[in-house]
Short mmCIF file of C-alpha atoms in Angstrom, two decimals:
data_model
loop_
_atom_site.label_atom_id
_atom_site.label_comp_id
_atom_site.label_asym_id
_atom_site.label_seq_id
_atom_site.Cartn_x
_atom_site.Cartn_y
_atom_site.Cartn_z
CA MET A 1 366.50 -42.68 -27.76
CA ASN A 2 367.03 -45.09 -24.38
CA SER A 3 364.84 -43.69 -22.02
CA SER A 4 362.98 -44.95 -19.39
CA MET A 5 359.75 -43.28 -19.72
CA ASP A 6 356.70 -44.44 -21.50
CA ALA A 7 355.15 -42.95 -24.28
CA GLU A 8 352.15 -41.28 -22.02
CA ASP A 9 355.09 -40.08 -19.39
CA LEU A 10 357.18 -38.34 -22.71
CA ARG A 11 353.55 -36.87 -24.08
CA LEU A 12 352.68 -35.46 -19.79
CA LEU A 13 356.65 -34.05 -20.15
CA ARG A 14 356.41 -32.40 -23.44
CA GLU A 15 353.08 -30.43 -22.42
CA SER A 16 354.21 -29.42 -19.42
CA LEU A 17 357.29 -27.72 -20.29
CA ALA A 18 355.38 -26.41 -23.39
CA HIS A 19 353.28 -24.55 -20.53
CA ALA A 20 356.41 -23.25 -19.06
CA VAL A 21 358.02 -22.20 -22.10
CA THR A 22 354.86 -20.80 -23.12
CA ASP A 23 354.24 -19.05 -19.51
CA ALA A 24 357.85 -18.04 -19.10
CA GLY A 25 356.72 -14.18 -20.20
CA SER A 26 359.26 -11.78 -18.07
CA GLY A 27 360.29 -14.15 -15.41
CA GLY A 28 362.29 -16.37 -18.00
CA LEU A 29 362.57 -19.94 -19.04
CA ARG A 30 364.77 -20.48 -16.17
CA ALA A 31 362.53 -19.45 -13.26
CA ALA A 32 359.48 -21.14 -15.04
CA VAL A 33 361.46 -24.34 -15.47
CA ALA A 34 362.49 -24.42 -11.51
CA GLY A 35 359.36 -25.55 -9.40
CA PHE A 36 358.88 -27.89 -12.76
CA GLY A 37 362.00 -30.44 -11.19
CA TRP A 38 364.21 -29.17 -14.25
CA HIS A 39 367.05 -30.00 -12.51
CA GLU A 40 365.57 -33.45 -11.54
CA LEU A 41 364.86 -33.99 -14.25
CA LEU A 42 367.83 -33.66 -16.23
CA ALA A 43 369.50 -35.87 -13.88
CA GLU A 44 367.50 -38.63 -13.92
CA HIS A 45 366.56 -38.69 -17.40
CA PRO A 46 368.69 -36.14 -18.98
CA ASP A 47 367.24 -37.67 -23.16
CA ALA A 48 363.52 -37.19 -22.22
CA ALA A 49 364.59 -34.00 -20.84
CA VAL A 50 367.14 -32.28 -23.38
CA SER A 51 365.33 -33.80 -26.40
CA THR A 52 362.12 -32.22 -25.21
CA LEU A 53 363.24 -28.73 -23.82
CA ALA A 54 365.32 -27.96 -26.68
CA THR A 55 363.14 -28.83 -29.26
CA LEU A 56 360.56 -26.64 -27.39
CA GLN A 57 363.27 -23.51 -27.23
CA GLY A 58 363.68 -24.11 -31.31
CA GLU A 59 360.12 -24.18 -31.79
CA HIS A 60 359.25 -20.65 -29.42
CA LEU A 61 362.76 -19.75 -30.10
CA THR A 62 362.78 -18.65 -26.31
CA ALA A 63 365.39 -15.92 -24.96
CA THR A 64 366.58 -17.60 -22.69
CA SER A 65 368.19 -20.42 -23.36
CA LEU A 66 368.94 -23.60 -20.99
CA LEU A 67 371.99 -25.08 -22.52
CA ASP A 68 374.23 -23.97 -19.50
CA ASP A 69 372.33 -26.26 -17.02
CA VAL A 70 372.68 -28.96 -19.77
CA VAL A 71 375.85 -29.05 -20.09
CA LEU A 72 377.14 -28.87 -16.78
CA ALA A 73 374.94 -31.64 -15.25
CA ALA A 74 376.75 -33.57 -18.57
CA ALA A 75 380.02 -32.64 -16.92
CA GLY A 76 379.16 -33.08 -13.42
CA ILE A 77 379.59 -29.71 -12.55
CA LYS A 78 376.99 -28.66 -9.74
CA GLU A 79 378.17 -25.12 -9.86
CA THR A 80 375.32 -22.35 -10.84
CA ALA A 81 376.80 -20.57 -13.55
CA ARG A 82 377.21 -19.22 -16.74
CA VAL A 83 379.48 -21.16 -19.24
CA VAL A 84 381.83 -19.57 -21.83
CA TYR A 85 381.94 -20.94 -25.26
CA PRO A 86 384.33 -21.08 -27.84
CA ASP A 87 383.70 -18.27 -30.17
CA LEU A 88 381.81 -18.55 -33.24
CA PRO A 89 382.45 -21.24 -35.43
CA ALA A 90 384.82 -23.05 -33.60
CA ALA A 91 384.95 -26.42 -31.44
CA GLU A 92 387.54 -26.36 -29.18
CA PRO A 93 387.95 -23.55 -26.13
CA THR A 94 389.32 -20.76 -27.46
CA SER A 95 390.11 -18.40 -23.80
CA ARG A 96 393.60 -19.09 -23.05
CA LEU A 97 395.35 -19.28 -19.50
CA GLU A 98 398.59 -17.84 -18.75
CA GLY A 99 400.63 -18.45 -15.94
CA GLY A 100 398.09 -17.05 -13.17
CA THR A 101 396.21 -14.60 -16.11
CA LEU A 102 392.94 -16.37 -17.78
CA LEU A 103 391.93 -14.20 -20.53
CA VAL A 104 388.45 -15.02 -21.67
CA ARG A 105 387.14 -15.50 -25.74
CA GLY A 106 384.24 -17.02 -26.23
CA VAL A 107 380.29 -16.79 -26.08
CA ALA A 108 377.93 -16.74 -22.78
CA ALA A 109 374.54 -15.93 -21.62
CA ALA A 110 374.05 -11.68 -21.81
CA THR A 111 372.62 -12.04 -18.87
CA GLY A 112 372.56 -14.27 -15.30
CA ASP A 113 374.92 -15.54 -12.98
CA GLU A 114 378.61 -13.67 -12.59
CA ARG A 115 380.02 -17.15 -12.04
CA ALA A 116 381.14 -18.71 -15.17
CA VAL A 117 382.43 -21.81 -16.15
CA VAL A 118 385.16 -21.63 -18.63
CA PRO A 119 386.54 -23.82 -20.49
CA ALA A 120 390.49 -22.47 -21.44
CA VAL A 121 393.54 -23.80 -23.04
CA ARG A 122 396.88 -23.97 -20.95
CA ASP A 123 399.83 -24.78 -23.22
CA GLY A 124 398.04 -27.06 -25.66
CA GLU A 125 395.87 -28.95 -23.32
CA PRO A 126 392.61 -27.98 -22.01
CA VAL A 127 391.49 -26.43 -18.76
CA ILE A 128 388.36 -25.40 -16.76
CA VAL A 129 388.04 -22.59 -15.15
CA THR A 130 385.81 -21.38 -12.83
CA THR A 131 385.70 -17.49 -11.64
CA ASP A 132 383.37 -14.21 -11.93
CA LEU A 133 382.86 -12.08 -15.16
CA THR A 134 381.55 -9.32 -13.80
CA GLY A 135 381.05 -6.40 -16.67
CA ALA A 136 382.40 -8.67 -18.70
CA ALA A 137 379.61 -8.85 -21.45
CA THR A 138 379.93 -7.15 -24.30
CA ALA A 139 377.77 -6.14 -27.30
CA ASP A 140 376.65 -9.14 -28.58
CA PRO A 141 378.10 -10.28 -32.10
CA ALA A 142 374.36 -10.97 -34.04
CA ALA A 143 372.27 -8.36 -32.00
CA GLY A 144 371.26 -7.43 -35.33
CA LEU A 145 370.76 -10.47 -36.28
CA ASP A 146 368.75 -11.94 -34.01
CA PRO A 147 368.69 -9.67 -31.28
CA GLY A 148 366.40 -11.48 -28.78
CA ALA A 149 368.57 -14.60 -28.63
CA GLY A 150 370.40 -13.46 -25.57
CA TRP A 151 373.99 -14.37 -26.43
CA ALA A 152 376.53 -11.85 -26.14
CA LEU A 153 380.50 -11.40 -26.62
CA VAL A 154 382.72 -11.91 -24.07
CA ARG A 155 386.61 -9.96 -23.64
CA THR A 156 388.43 -9.73 -20.24
CA GLU A 157 391.18 -11.00 -18.32
CA SER A 158 391.02 -11.38 -14.68
CA ARG A 159 393.46 -13.42 -12.11
CA VAL A 160 392.68 -16.53 -11.26
CA ARG A 161 393.75 -18.69 -8.41
CA PRO A 162 395.50 -21.85 -8.86
CA ASP A 163 392.24 -23.62 -6.85
CA GLN A 164 389.86 -22.40 -9.67
CA VAL A 165 391.70 -24.05 -12.16
CA LEU A 166 391.12 -27.66 -12.94
CA ASP A 167 393.23 -29.61 -14.86
CA GLY A 168 394.90 -32.78 -16.47
CA PRO A 169 392.73 -35.53 -17.61
CA GLU A 170 389.54 -34.71 -15.58
CA ALA A 171 389.56 -31.68 -16.80
CA LEU A 172 389.87 -32.76 -20.52
CA ALA A 173 387.03 -35.38 -20.00
CA ARG A 174 384.38 -33.02 -18.99
CA TRP A 175 385.34 -30.57 -21.74
CA ARG A 176 384.54 -33.62 -23.69
CA ALA A 177 381.28 -34.64 -21.96
CA MET A 178 379.84 -30.41 -22.09
CA ARG A 179 380.98 -30.43 -25.44
CA ALA A 180 379.30 -33.64 -26.15
CA ALA A 181 376.42 -32.70 -24.54
CA GLY A 182 376.14 -28.89 -25.76
CA GLN A 183 376.29 -30.68 -29.27
CA ARG A 184 373.49 -32.79 -28.88
CA ALA A 185 370.77 -30.48 -27.02
CA LEU A 186 371.80 -27.89 -30.09
CA ALA A 187 371.14 -30.26 -32.99
CA TYR A 188 367.71 -30.65 -31.24
CA GLU A 189 367.05 -27.47 -31.10
CA LEU A 190 368.65 -26.63 -34.64
CA ILE A 191 366.24 -29.49 -36.43
CA ALA A 192 362.91 -27.86 -34.44
CA ILE A 193 364.13 -24.47 -35.76
CA GLY A 194 364.14 -26.32 -39.82
CA ARG A 195 360.95 -27.63 -39.13
CA ARG A 196 359.64 -25.00 -38.28
CA MET A 197 361.01 -23.04 -41.25
CA LEU A 198 360.21 -26.43 -43.50
CA ALA A 199 356.56 -26.62 -42.13
CA GLY A 200 356.04 -22.89 -43.53
CA ALA A 201 357.58 -23.24 -47.17
CA VAL A 202 355.18 -26.49 -47.05
CA GLU A 203 352.15 -24.19 -46.37
CA HIS A 204 353.08 -21.46 -48.41
CA VAL A 205 353.77 -23.34 -51.67
CA GLY A 206 350.51 -25.59 -50.35
CA THR A 207 347.88 -22.50 -50.98
CA ARG A 208 349.99 -19.81 -53.21
CA GLU A 209 349.66 -20.04 -56.92
CA GLN A 210 351.96 -19.20 -60.17
CA PHE A 211 350.11 -19.10 -63.61
CA GLY A 212 347.24 -20.56 -62.78
CA ARG A 213 349.00 -23.55 -60.72
CA ARG A 214 349.37 -24.03 -57.15
CA LEU A 215 353.43 -23.44 -56.70
CA GLY A 216 353.81 -26.95 -54.43
CA ALA A 217 352.97 -28.64 -58.15
CA PHE A 218 356.23 -26.95 -60.18
CA GLN A 219 358.58 -29.86 -60.03
CA ALA A 220 361.78 -27.11 -59.12
CA VAL A 221 359.57 -26.82 -55.46
CA LYS A 222 359.04 -30.62 -55.13
CA HIS A 223 362.96 -31.64 -55.78
CA ALA A 224 364.08 -28.06 -53.28
CA LEU A 225 361.29 -29.20 -50.47
CA ALA A 226 362.41 -32.79 -51.07
CA ASP A 227 366.36 -31.74 -50.31
CA VAL A 228 365.29 -30.20 -46.83
CA ARG A 229 363.08 -33.57 -45.59
CA LEU A 230 365.55 -35.86 -46.57
CA TRP A 231 368.25 -33.76 -44.90
CA GLN A 232 365.38 -33.40 -41.69
CA GLU A 233 365.93 -37.28 -41.77
CA CYS A 234 368.94 -38.05 -41.25
CA ALA A 235 369.73 -35.45 -38.62
CA GLU A 236 366.45 -36.78 -36.80
CA LEU A 237 368.18 -39.90 -36.42
CA ALA A 238 371.24 -38.36 -35.75
CA ALA A 239 369.93 -36.88 -32.44
CA GLU A 240 367.95 -39.94 -31.48
CA ALA A 241 371.55 -42.02 -32.03
CA SER A 242 373.48 -39.61 -30.63
CA TRP A 243 372.44 -40.98 -26.73
CA GLU A 244 373.93 -44.48 -27.49
CA ASP A 245 376.98 -46.01 -26.42
CA ASP A 246 380.27 -43.56 -26.48
CA PRO A 247 378.28 -39.96 -26.68
CA VAL A 248 381.51 -37.80 -28.17
CA GLU A 249 381.42 -39.01 -31.93
CA PRO A 250 377.88 -39.40 -32.16
CA ALA A 251 376.71 -35.82 -31.13
CA ARG A 252 379.29 -34.76 -33.13
CA LEU A 253 377.77 -35.70 -36.14
CA ALA A 254 374.12 -35.34 -34.96
CA LYS A 255 375.41 -31.34 -35.03
CA ILE A 256 377.25 -31.92 -38.44
CA LEU A 257 374.13 -33.20 -39.87
CA ALA A 258 371.27 -30.44 -37.87
CA GLY A 259 373.40 -27.76 -39.17
CA ARG A 260 373.27 -29.38 -42.60
CA PHE A 261 369.79 -29.06 -42.13
CA VAL A 262 369.53 -26.06 -41.16
CA ARG A 263 371.52 -24.53 -43.38
CA THR A 264 369.69 -26.31 -46.20
CA ALA A 265 366.50 -25.44 -44.88
CA ALA A 266 367.29 -21.81 -44.88
CA ALA A 267 368.70 -21.84 -48.68
CA ASN A 268 365.36 -23.53 -49.80
CA CYS A 269 362.86 -22.03 -47.90
CA GLN A 270 363.42 -18.43 -48.56
CA GLN A 271 363.65 -19.81 -52.05
CA VAL A 272 360.73 -21.07 -52.65
CA LEU A 273 359.20 -18.87 -50.58
CA GLY A 274 360.14 -15.64 -52.20
CA GLY A 275 359.66 -11.93 -51.41
CA MET A 276 357.55 -13.56 -48.22
CA GLY A 277 360.70 -15.02 -47.25
CA PHE A 278 362.08 -11.27 -46.54
CA THR A 279 358.97 -9.77 -44.91
CA TRP A 280 358.44 -9.06 -41.32
CA GLU A 281 354.99 -10.58 -41.20
CA HIS A 282 356.14 -14.02 -42.02
CA GLU A 283 357.65 -15.91 -39.18
CA PHE A 284 360.39 -17.13 -41.78
CA HIS A 285 362.95 -14.76 -40.67
CA ARG A 286 362.70 -15.18 -36.75
CA TYR A 287 363.56 -18.90 -37.20
CA LEU A 288 366.27 -18.07 -39.93
CA ARG A 289 367.95 -15.40 -37.67
CA ARG A 290 368.10 -18.16 -34.64
CA GLY A 291 368.86 -20.87 -36.91
CA LEU A 292 372.24 -19.05 -38.17
CA LEU A 293 373.05 -17.76 -34.91
CA LEU A 294 373.14 -21.58 -33.12
CA GLU A 295 374.05 -23.21 -36.35
CA PRO A 296 378.01 -22.02 -35.53
CA LEU A 297 377.78 -22.56 -31.66
CA LEU A 298 380.57 -25.76 -30.37
CA GLY A 299 381.48 -26.12 -33.82
CA SER A 300 379.55 -24.95 -37.58
CA ALA A 301 379.31 -28.31 -39.49
CA ALA A 302 381.73 -27.15 -42.26
CA ARG A 303 384.51 -26.78 -39.59
CA LEU A 304 383.30 -29.63 -37.94
CA ARG A 305 382.55 -31.72 -40.74
CA ALA A 306 386.24 -30.66 -41.90
CA ASP A 307 387.47 -32.31 -38.45
CA LEU A 308 386.09 -34.94 -38.77
CA GLY A 309 387.62 -35.55 -42.45
CA SER A 310 390.64 -34.76 -40.84
CA ARG A 311 390.86 -37.51 -38.51
CA LEU A 312 389.38 -40.01 -40.80
CA ARG A 313 391.92 -39.65 -43.37
CA THR A 314 394.72 -39.71 -40.32
CA ASP A 315 393.66 -42.29 -37.93
CA GLY A 316 390.92 -44.64 -40.62
CA VAL A 317 387.68 -45.15 -40.08
CA PRO A 318 386.51 -46.01 -36.72
CA LYS A 319 384.35 -49.20 -36.15
CA LEU A 320 380.75 -48.61 -36.37
CA SER A 321 380.60 -49.44 -32.31
CA ALA A 322 382.40 -46.37 -31.83
CA LEU A 323 380.22 -43.54 -33.54
#
């Protein structure tokens, strides 16, 4: 990570943000970090700000996400608004602009500003529309999976004026910046979720016994958790590398590997936890729910991997400096 902050500054930053996250209470995370100077930190040290707070969001399973702030800041959009992301598991806009009518089809924060920034498609080209979404949030399709996550489907239509629409090369550039920033932030959050799942599984197999032996002594258990640890290392390295050079492809790769890590952790850790992994008393199910909800946001690992493979077949392998 290319941060100008030294190790001590980063430690203090993490401690301060950790207090803000844990003390958020009913006021919400956004209110808790407002006095911290979150937006100034995001503008001056985006790598430190995003990696630290996204990690804390994953560790604490916050009900409020600051993903919108990260995405809008990356695109240079100063509007205070919600962002309507593509429907799960798409990575490209699923909203459409037809004439003067905006057909909003996506996922957004369930509560917050009625003002919204909506990446959409018009005649096959990306546009960015700023509009109001009063009453547009419908029931979250994942409410049964993770009711505390705070995400909702958005299904609505509205008339928009030409001055509300940004198109052309600037819209394309801003959408790419938004997508890359969002994928990178989600990668850090997913990695934190996967780490918590792995830590819980390691603790379990280190204390439970079967046939007179610790569960962690069995070779099958060792191999399952080693596989999770391998993908964790890959995901962490990719997330750190995503701050270098052009962020578009590295951010996409970081999201792919973070998704692979959290999916592997979900399957293998639940297997070694056995019946404990299904109980409400164990924390594993909370991280499993959040991981399965966030993994497809801005493109699932499977969708992004297929897209990357298709482009490699068409365009060939790019130079390493381009990745």
